[in-house]
mmCIF file with all atom_site columns, C-alpha atoms in Angstrom:
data_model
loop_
_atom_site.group_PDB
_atom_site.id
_atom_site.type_symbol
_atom_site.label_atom_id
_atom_site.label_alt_id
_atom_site.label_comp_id
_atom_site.label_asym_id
_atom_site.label_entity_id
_atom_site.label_seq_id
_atom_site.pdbx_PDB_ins_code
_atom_site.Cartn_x
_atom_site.Cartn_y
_atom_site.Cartn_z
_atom_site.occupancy
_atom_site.B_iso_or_equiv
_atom_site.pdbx_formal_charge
_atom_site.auth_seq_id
_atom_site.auth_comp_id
_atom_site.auth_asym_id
_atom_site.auth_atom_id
_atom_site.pdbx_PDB_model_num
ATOM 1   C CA . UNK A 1 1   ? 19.148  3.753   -12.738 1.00 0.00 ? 20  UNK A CA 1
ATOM 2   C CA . UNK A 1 2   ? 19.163  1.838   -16.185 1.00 0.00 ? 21  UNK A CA 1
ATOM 3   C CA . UNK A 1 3   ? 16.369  -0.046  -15.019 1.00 0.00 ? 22  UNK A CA 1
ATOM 4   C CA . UNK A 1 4   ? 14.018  2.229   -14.325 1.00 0.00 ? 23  UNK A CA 1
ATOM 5   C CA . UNK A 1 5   ? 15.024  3.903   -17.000 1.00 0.00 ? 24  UNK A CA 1
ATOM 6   C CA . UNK A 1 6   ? 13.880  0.938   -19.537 1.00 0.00 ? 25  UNK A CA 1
ATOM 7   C CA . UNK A 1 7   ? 10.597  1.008   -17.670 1.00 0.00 ? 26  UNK A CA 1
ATOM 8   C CA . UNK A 1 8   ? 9.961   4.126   -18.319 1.00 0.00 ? 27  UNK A CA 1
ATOM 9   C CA . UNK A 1 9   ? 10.880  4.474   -21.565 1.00 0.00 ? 28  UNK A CA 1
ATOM 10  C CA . UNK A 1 10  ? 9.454   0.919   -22.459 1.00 0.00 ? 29  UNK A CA 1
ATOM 11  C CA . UNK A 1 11  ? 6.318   -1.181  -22.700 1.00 0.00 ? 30  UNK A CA 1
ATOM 12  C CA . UNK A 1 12  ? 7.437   -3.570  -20.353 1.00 0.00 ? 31  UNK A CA 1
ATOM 13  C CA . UNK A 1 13  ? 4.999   -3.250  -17.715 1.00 0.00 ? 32  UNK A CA 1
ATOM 14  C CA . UNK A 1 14  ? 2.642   -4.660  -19.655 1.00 0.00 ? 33  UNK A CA 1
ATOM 15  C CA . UNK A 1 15  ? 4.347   -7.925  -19.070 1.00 0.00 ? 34  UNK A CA 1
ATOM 16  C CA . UNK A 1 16  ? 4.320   -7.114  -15.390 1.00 0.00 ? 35  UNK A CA 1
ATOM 17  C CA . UNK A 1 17  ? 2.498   -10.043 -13.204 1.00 0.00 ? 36  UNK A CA 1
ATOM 18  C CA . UNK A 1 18  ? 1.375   -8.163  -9.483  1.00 0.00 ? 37  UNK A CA 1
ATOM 19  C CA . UNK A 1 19  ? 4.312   -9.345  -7.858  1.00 0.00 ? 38  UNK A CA 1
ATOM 20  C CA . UNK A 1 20  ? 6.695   -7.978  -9.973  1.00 0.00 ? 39  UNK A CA 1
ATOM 21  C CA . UNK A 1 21  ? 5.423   -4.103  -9.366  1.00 0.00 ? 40  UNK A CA 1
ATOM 22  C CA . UNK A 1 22  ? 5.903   -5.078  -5.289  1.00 0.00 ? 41  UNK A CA 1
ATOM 23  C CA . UNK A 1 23  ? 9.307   -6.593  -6.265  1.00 0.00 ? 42  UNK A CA 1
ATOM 24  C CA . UNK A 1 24  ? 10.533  -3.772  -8.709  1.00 0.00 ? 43  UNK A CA 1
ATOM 25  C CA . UNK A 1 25  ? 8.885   -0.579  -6.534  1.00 0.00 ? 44  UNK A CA 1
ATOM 26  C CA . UNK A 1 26  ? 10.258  -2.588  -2.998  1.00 0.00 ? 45  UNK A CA 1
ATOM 27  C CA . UNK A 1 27  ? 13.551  -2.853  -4.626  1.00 0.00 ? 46  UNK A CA 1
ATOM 28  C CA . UNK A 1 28  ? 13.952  0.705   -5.015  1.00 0.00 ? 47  UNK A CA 1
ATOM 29  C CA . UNK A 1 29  ? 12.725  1.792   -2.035  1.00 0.00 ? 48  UNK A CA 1
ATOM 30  C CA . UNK A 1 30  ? 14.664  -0.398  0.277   1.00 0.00 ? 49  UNK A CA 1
ATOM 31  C CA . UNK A 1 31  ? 17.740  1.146   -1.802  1.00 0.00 ? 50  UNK A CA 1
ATOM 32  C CA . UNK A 1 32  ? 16.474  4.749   -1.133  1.00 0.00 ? 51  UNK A CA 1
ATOM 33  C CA . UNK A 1 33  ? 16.305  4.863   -4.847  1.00 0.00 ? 52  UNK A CA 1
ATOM 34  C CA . UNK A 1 34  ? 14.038  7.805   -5.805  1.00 0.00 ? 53  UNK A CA 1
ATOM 35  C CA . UNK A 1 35  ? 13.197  7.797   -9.351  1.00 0.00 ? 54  UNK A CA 1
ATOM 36  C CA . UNK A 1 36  ? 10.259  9.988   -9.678  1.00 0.00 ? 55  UNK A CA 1
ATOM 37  C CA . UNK A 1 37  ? 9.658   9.117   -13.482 1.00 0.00 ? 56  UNK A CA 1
ATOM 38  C CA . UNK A 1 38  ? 9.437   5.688   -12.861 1.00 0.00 ? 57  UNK A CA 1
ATOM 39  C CA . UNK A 1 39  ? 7.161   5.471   -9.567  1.00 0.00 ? 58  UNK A CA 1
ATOM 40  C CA . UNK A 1 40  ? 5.160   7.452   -11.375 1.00 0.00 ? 59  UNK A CA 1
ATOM 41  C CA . UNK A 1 41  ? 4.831   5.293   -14.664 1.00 0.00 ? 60  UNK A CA 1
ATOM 42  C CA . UNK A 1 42  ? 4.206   2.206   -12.550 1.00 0.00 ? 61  UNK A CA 1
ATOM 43  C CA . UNK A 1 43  ? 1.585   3.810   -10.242 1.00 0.00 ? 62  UNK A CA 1
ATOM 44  C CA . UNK A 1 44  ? 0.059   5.626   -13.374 1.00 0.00 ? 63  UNK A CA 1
ATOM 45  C CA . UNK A 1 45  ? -0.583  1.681   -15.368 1.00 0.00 ? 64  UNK A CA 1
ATOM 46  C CA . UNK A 1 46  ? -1.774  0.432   -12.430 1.00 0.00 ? 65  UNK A CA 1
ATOM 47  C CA . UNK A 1 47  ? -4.491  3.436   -12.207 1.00 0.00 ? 66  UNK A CA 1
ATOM 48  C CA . UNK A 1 48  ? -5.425  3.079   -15.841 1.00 0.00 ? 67  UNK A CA 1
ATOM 49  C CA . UNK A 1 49  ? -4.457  -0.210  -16.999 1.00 0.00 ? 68  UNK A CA 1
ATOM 50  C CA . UNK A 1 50  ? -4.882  -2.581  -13.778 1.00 0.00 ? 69  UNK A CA 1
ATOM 51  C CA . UNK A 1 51  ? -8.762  -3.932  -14.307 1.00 0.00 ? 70  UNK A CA 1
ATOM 52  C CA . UNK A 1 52  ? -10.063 -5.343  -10.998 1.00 0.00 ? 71  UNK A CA 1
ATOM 53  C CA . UNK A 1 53  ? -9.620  -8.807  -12.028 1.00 0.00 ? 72  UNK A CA 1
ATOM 54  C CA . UNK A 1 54  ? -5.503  -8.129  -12.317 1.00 0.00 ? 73  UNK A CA 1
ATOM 55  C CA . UNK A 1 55  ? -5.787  -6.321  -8.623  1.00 0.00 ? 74  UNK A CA 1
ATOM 56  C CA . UNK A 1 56  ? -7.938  -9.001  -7.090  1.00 0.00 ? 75  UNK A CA 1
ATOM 57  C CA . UNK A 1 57  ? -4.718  -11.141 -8.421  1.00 0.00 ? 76  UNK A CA 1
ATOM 58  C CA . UNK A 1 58  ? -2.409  -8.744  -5.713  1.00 0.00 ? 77  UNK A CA 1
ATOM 59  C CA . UNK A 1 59  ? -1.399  -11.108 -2.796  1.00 0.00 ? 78  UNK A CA 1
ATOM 60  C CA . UNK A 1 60  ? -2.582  -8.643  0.429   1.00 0.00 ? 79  UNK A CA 1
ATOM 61  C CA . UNK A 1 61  ? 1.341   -8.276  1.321   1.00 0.00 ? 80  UNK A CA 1
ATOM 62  C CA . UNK A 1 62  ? 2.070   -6.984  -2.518  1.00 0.00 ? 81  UNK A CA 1
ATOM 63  C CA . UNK A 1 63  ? -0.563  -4.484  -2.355  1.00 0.00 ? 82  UNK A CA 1
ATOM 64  C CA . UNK A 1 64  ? 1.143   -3.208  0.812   1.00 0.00 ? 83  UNK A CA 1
ATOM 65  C CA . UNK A 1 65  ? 4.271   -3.573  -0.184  1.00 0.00 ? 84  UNK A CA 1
ATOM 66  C CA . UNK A 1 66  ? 3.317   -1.307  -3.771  1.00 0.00 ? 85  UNK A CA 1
ATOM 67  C CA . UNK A 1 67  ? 2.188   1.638   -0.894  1.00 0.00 ? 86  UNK A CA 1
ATOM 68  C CA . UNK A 1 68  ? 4.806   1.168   1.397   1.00 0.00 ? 87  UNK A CA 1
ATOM 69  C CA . UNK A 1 69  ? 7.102   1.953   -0.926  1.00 0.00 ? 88  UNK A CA 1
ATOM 70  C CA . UNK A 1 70  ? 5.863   4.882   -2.716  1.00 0.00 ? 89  UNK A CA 1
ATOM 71  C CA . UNK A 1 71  ? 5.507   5.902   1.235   1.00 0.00 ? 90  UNK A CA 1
ATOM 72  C CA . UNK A 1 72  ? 9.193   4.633   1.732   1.00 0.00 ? 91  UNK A CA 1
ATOM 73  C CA . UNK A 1 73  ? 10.515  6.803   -0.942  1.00 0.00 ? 92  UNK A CA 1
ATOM 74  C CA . UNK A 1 74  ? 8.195   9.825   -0.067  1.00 0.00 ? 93  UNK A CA 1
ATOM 75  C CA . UNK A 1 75  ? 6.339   10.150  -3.393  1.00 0.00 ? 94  UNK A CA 1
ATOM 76  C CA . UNK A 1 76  ? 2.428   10.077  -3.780  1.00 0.00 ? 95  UNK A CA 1
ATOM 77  C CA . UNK A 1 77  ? -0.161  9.122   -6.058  1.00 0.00 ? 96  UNK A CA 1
ATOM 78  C CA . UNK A 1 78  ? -3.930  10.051  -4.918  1.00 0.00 ? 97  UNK A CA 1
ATOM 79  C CA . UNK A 1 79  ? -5.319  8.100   -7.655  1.00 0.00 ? 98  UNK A CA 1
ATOM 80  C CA . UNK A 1 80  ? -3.059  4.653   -7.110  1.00 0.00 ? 99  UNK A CA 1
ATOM 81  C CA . UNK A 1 81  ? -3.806  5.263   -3.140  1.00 0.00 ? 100 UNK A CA 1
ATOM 82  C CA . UNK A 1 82  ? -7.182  5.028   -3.650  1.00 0.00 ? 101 UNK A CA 1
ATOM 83  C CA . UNK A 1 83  ? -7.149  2.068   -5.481  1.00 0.00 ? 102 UNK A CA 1
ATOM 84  C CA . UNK A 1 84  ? -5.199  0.425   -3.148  1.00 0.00 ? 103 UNK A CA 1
ATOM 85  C CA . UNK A 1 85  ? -7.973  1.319   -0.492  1.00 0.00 ? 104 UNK A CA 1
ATOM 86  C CA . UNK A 1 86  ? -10.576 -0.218  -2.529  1.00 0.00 ? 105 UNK A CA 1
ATOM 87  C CA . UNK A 1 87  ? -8.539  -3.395  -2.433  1.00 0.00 ? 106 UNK A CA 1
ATOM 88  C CA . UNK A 1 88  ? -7.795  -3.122  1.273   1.00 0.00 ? 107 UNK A CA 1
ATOM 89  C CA . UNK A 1 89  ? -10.983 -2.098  2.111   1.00 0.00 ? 108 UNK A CA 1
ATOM 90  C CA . UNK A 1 90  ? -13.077 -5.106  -0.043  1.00 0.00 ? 109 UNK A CA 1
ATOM 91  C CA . UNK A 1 91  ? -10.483 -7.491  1.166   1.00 0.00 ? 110 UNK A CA 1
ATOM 92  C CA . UNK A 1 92  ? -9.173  -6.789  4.710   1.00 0.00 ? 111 UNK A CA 1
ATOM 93  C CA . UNK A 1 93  ? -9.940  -10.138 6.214   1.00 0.00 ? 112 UNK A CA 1
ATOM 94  C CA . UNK A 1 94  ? -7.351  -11.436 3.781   1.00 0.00 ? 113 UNK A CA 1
ATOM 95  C CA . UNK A 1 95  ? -4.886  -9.739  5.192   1.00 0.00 ? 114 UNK A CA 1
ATOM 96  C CA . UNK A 1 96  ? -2.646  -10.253 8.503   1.00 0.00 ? 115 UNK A CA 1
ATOM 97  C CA . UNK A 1 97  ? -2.221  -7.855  11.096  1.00 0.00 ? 116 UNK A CA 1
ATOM 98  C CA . UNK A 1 98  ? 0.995   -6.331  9.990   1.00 0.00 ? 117 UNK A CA 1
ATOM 99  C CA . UNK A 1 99  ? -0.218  -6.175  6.595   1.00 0.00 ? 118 UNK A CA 1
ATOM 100 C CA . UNK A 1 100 ? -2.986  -4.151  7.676   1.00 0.00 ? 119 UNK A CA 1
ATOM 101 C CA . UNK A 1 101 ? -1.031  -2.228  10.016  1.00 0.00 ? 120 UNK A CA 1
ATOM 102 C CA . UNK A 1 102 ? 1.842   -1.475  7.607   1.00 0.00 ? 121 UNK A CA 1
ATOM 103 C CA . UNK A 1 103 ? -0.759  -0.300  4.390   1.00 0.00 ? 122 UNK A CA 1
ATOM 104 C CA . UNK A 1 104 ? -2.278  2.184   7.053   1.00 0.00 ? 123 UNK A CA 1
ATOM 105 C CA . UNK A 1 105 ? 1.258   3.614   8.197   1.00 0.00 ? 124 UNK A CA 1
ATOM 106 C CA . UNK A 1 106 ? 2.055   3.746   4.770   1.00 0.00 ? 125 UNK A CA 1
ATOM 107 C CA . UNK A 1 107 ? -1.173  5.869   4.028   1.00 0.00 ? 126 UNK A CA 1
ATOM 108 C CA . UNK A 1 108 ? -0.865  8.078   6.751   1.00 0.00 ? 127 UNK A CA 1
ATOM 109 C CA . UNK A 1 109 ? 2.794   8.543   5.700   1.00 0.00 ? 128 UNK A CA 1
ATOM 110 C CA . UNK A 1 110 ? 1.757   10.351  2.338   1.00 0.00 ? 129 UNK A CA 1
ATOM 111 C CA . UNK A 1 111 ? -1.791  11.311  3.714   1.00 0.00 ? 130 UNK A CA 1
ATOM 112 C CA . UNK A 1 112 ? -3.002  9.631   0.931   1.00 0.00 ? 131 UNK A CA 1
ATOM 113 C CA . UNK A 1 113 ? -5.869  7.731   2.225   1.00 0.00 ? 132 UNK A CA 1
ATOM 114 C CA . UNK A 1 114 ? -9.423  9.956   3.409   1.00 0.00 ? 133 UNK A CA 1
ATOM 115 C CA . UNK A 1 115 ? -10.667 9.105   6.652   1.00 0.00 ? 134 UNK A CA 1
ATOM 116 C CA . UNK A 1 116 ? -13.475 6.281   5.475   1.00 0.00 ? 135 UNK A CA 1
ATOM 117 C CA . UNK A 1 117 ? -10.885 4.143   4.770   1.00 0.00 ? 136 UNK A CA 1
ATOM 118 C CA . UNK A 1 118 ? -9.726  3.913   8.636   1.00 0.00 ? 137 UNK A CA 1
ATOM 119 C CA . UNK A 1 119 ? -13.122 4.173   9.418   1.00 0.00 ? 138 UNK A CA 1
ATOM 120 C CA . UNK A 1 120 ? -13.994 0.806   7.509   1.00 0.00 ? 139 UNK A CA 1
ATOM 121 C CA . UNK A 1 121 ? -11.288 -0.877  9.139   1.00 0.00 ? 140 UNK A CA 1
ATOM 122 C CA . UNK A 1 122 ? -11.272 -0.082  12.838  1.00 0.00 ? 141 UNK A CA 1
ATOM 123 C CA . UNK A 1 123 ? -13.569 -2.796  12.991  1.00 0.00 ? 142 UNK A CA 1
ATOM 124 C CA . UNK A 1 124 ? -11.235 -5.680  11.725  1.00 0.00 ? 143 UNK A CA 1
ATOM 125 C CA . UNK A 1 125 ? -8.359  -4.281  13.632  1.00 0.00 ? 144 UNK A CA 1
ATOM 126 C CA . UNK A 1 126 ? -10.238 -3.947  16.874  1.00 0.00 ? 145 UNK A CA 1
ATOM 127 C CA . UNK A 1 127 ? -11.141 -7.775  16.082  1.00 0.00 ? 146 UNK A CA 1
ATOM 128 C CA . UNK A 1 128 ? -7.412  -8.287  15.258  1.00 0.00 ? 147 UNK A CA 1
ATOM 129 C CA . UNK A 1 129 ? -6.429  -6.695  18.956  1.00 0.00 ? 148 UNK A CA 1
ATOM 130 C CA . UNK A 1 130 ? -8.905  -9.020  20.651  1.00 0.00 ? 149 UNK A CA 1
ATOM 131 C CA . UNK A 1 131 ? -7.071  -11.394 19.290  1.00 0.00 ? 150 UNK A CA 1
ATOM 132 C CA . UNK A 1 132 ? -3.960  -10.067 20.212  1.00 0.00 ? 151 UNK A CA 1
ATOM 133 C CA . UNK A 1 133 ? -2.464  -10.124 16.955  1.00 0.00 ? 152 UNK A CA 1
ATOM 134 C CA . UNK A 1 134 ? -0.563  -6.849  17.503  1.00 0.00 ? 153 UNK A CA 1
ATOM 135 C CA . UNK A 1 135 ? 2.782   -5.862  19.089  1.00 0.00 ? 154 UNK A CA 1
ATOM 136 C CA . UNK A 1 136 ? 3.683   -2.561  20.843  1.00 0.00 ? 155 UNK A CA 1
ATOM 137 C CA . UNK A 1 137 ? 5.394   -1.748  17.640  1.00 0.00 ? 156 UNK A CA 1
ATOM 138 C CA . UNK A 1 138 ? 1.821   -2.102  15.617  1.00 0.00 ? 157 UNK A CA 1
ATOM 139 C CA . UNK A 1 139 ? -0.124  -0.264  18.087  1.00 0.00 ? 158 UNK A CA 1
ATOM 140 C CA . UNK A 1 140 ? 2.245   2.805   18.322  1.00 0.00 ? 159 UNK A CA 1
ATOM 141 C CA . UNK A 1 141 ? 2.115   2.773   14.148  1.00 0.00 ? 160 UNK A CA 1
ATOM 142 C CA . UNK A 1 142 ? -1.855  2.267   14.138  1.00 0.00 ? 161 UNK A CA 1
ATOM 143 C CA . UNK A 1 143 ? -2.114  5.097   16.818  1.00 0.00 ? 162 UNK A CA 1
ATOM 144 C CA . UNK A 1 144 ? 0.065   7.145   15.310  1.00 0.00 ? 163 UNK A CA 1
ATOM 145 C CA . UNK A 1 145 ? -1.757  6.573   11.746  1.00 0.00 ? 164 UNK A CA 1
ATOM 146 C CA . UNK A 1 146 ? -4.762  7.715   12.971  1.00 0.00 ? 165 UNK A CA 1
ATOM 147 C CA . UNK A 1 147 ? -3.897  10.738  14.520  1.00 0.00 ? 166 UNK A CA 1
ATOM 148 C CA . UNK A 1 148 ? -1.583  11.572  10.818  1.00 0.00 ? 167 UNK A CA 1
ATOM 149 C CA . UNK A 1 149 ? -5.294  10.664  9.407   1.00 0.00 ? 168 UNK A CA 1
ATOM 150 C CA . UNK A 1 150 ? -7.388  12.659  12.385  1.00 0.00 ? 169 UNK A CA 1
ATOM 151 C CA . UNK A 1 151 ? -9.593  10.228  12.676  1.00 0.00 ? 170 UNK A CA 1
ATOM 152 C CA . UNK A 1 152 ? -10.699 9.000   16.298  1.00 0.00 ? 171 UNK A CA 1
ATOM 153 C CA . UNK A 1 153 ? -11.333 5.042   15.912  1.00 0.00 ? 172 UNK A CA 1
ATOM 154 C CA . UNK A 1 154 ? -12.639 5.317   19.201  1.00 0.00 ? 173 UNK A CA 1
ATOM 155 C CA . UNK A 1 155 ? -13.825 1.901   19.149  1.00 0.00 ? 174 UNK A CA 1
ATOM 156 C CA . UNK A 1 156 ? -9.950  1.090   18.404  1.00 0.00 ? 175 UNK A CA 1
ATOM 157 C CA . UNK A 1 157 ? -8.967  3.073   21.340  1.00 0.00 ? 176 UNK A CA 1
ATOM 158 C CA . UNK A 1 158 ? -11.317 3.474   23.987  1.00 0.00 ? 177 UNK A CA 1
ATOM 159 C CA . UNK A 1 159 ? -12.514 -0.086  24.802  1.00 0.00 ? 178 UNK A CA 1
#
């Protein structure tokens, strides 16, 4: 609790590189740490302060592992969601297939994402399941994500 208390009553994320959001927001989240304050700080500087130069500078896995937290600890953020998807979205070959998997889930999760997002990226997991890149563990979360997210895919799902 004292330190998310410091970040929200300090400047410090300024200082903050992209991996230390993922490591700070993961950290709380594994520990079922809810602080509402702080979540919300972070995911309002990276809405407002974060230029696309600093997100391009997001490894794929800490951009999923900023949204899998807020969806691990139950709290949204439209605005810091929709960021995200621009990053997922302009960079999806980047990421693996349980990346990609796990940022959807996380989406659905909240309901954070609007349908265009899944739409733009049936096509690179449909690639990614040629490939067979996915276990019965991703498919049941991707399948499940898109019905959270009514959206058919049914490329995805009817080949």
């Amino acid at each position: 609790k004292k330190s998310a208390d410091h970040i929200v009553e300090s400047d410090i994320l300024k200082t903050f590189e992209p991996r230390d959001f993922s490591i700070v927001l993961r950290s709380f989240a594994i520990q079922k740490e809810v602080h509402p304050f702080m979540f919300q700080k972070i995911a309002d500087y990276i809405v407002t302060s974060c230029d696309n130069h600093f997100m391009k500078s997001f490894e794929p896995k800490e951009i999923v592992q900023v949204a899998y937290a807020y969806a691990g600890v139950r709290l949204s953020h439209p605005q810091l969601f929709s960021k995200l998807d621009n990053h997922v979205i302009a960079r999806h070959n980047e990421f693996d297939a349980e990346d990609l998997v796990d940022f959807i889930w996380a989406s659905a999760t909240l309901s954070q994402s609007d349908s265009n997002v899944y739409t733009l990226l049936t096509p690179t997991l449909v690639e990614r399941l040629r490939c067979d890149e996915f276990t019965c563990h991703h498919l049941g979360h991707i399948a499940w994500s898109y019905a959270i997210a009514n959206v058919a895919g049914p490329s995805l799902f009817n080949d």
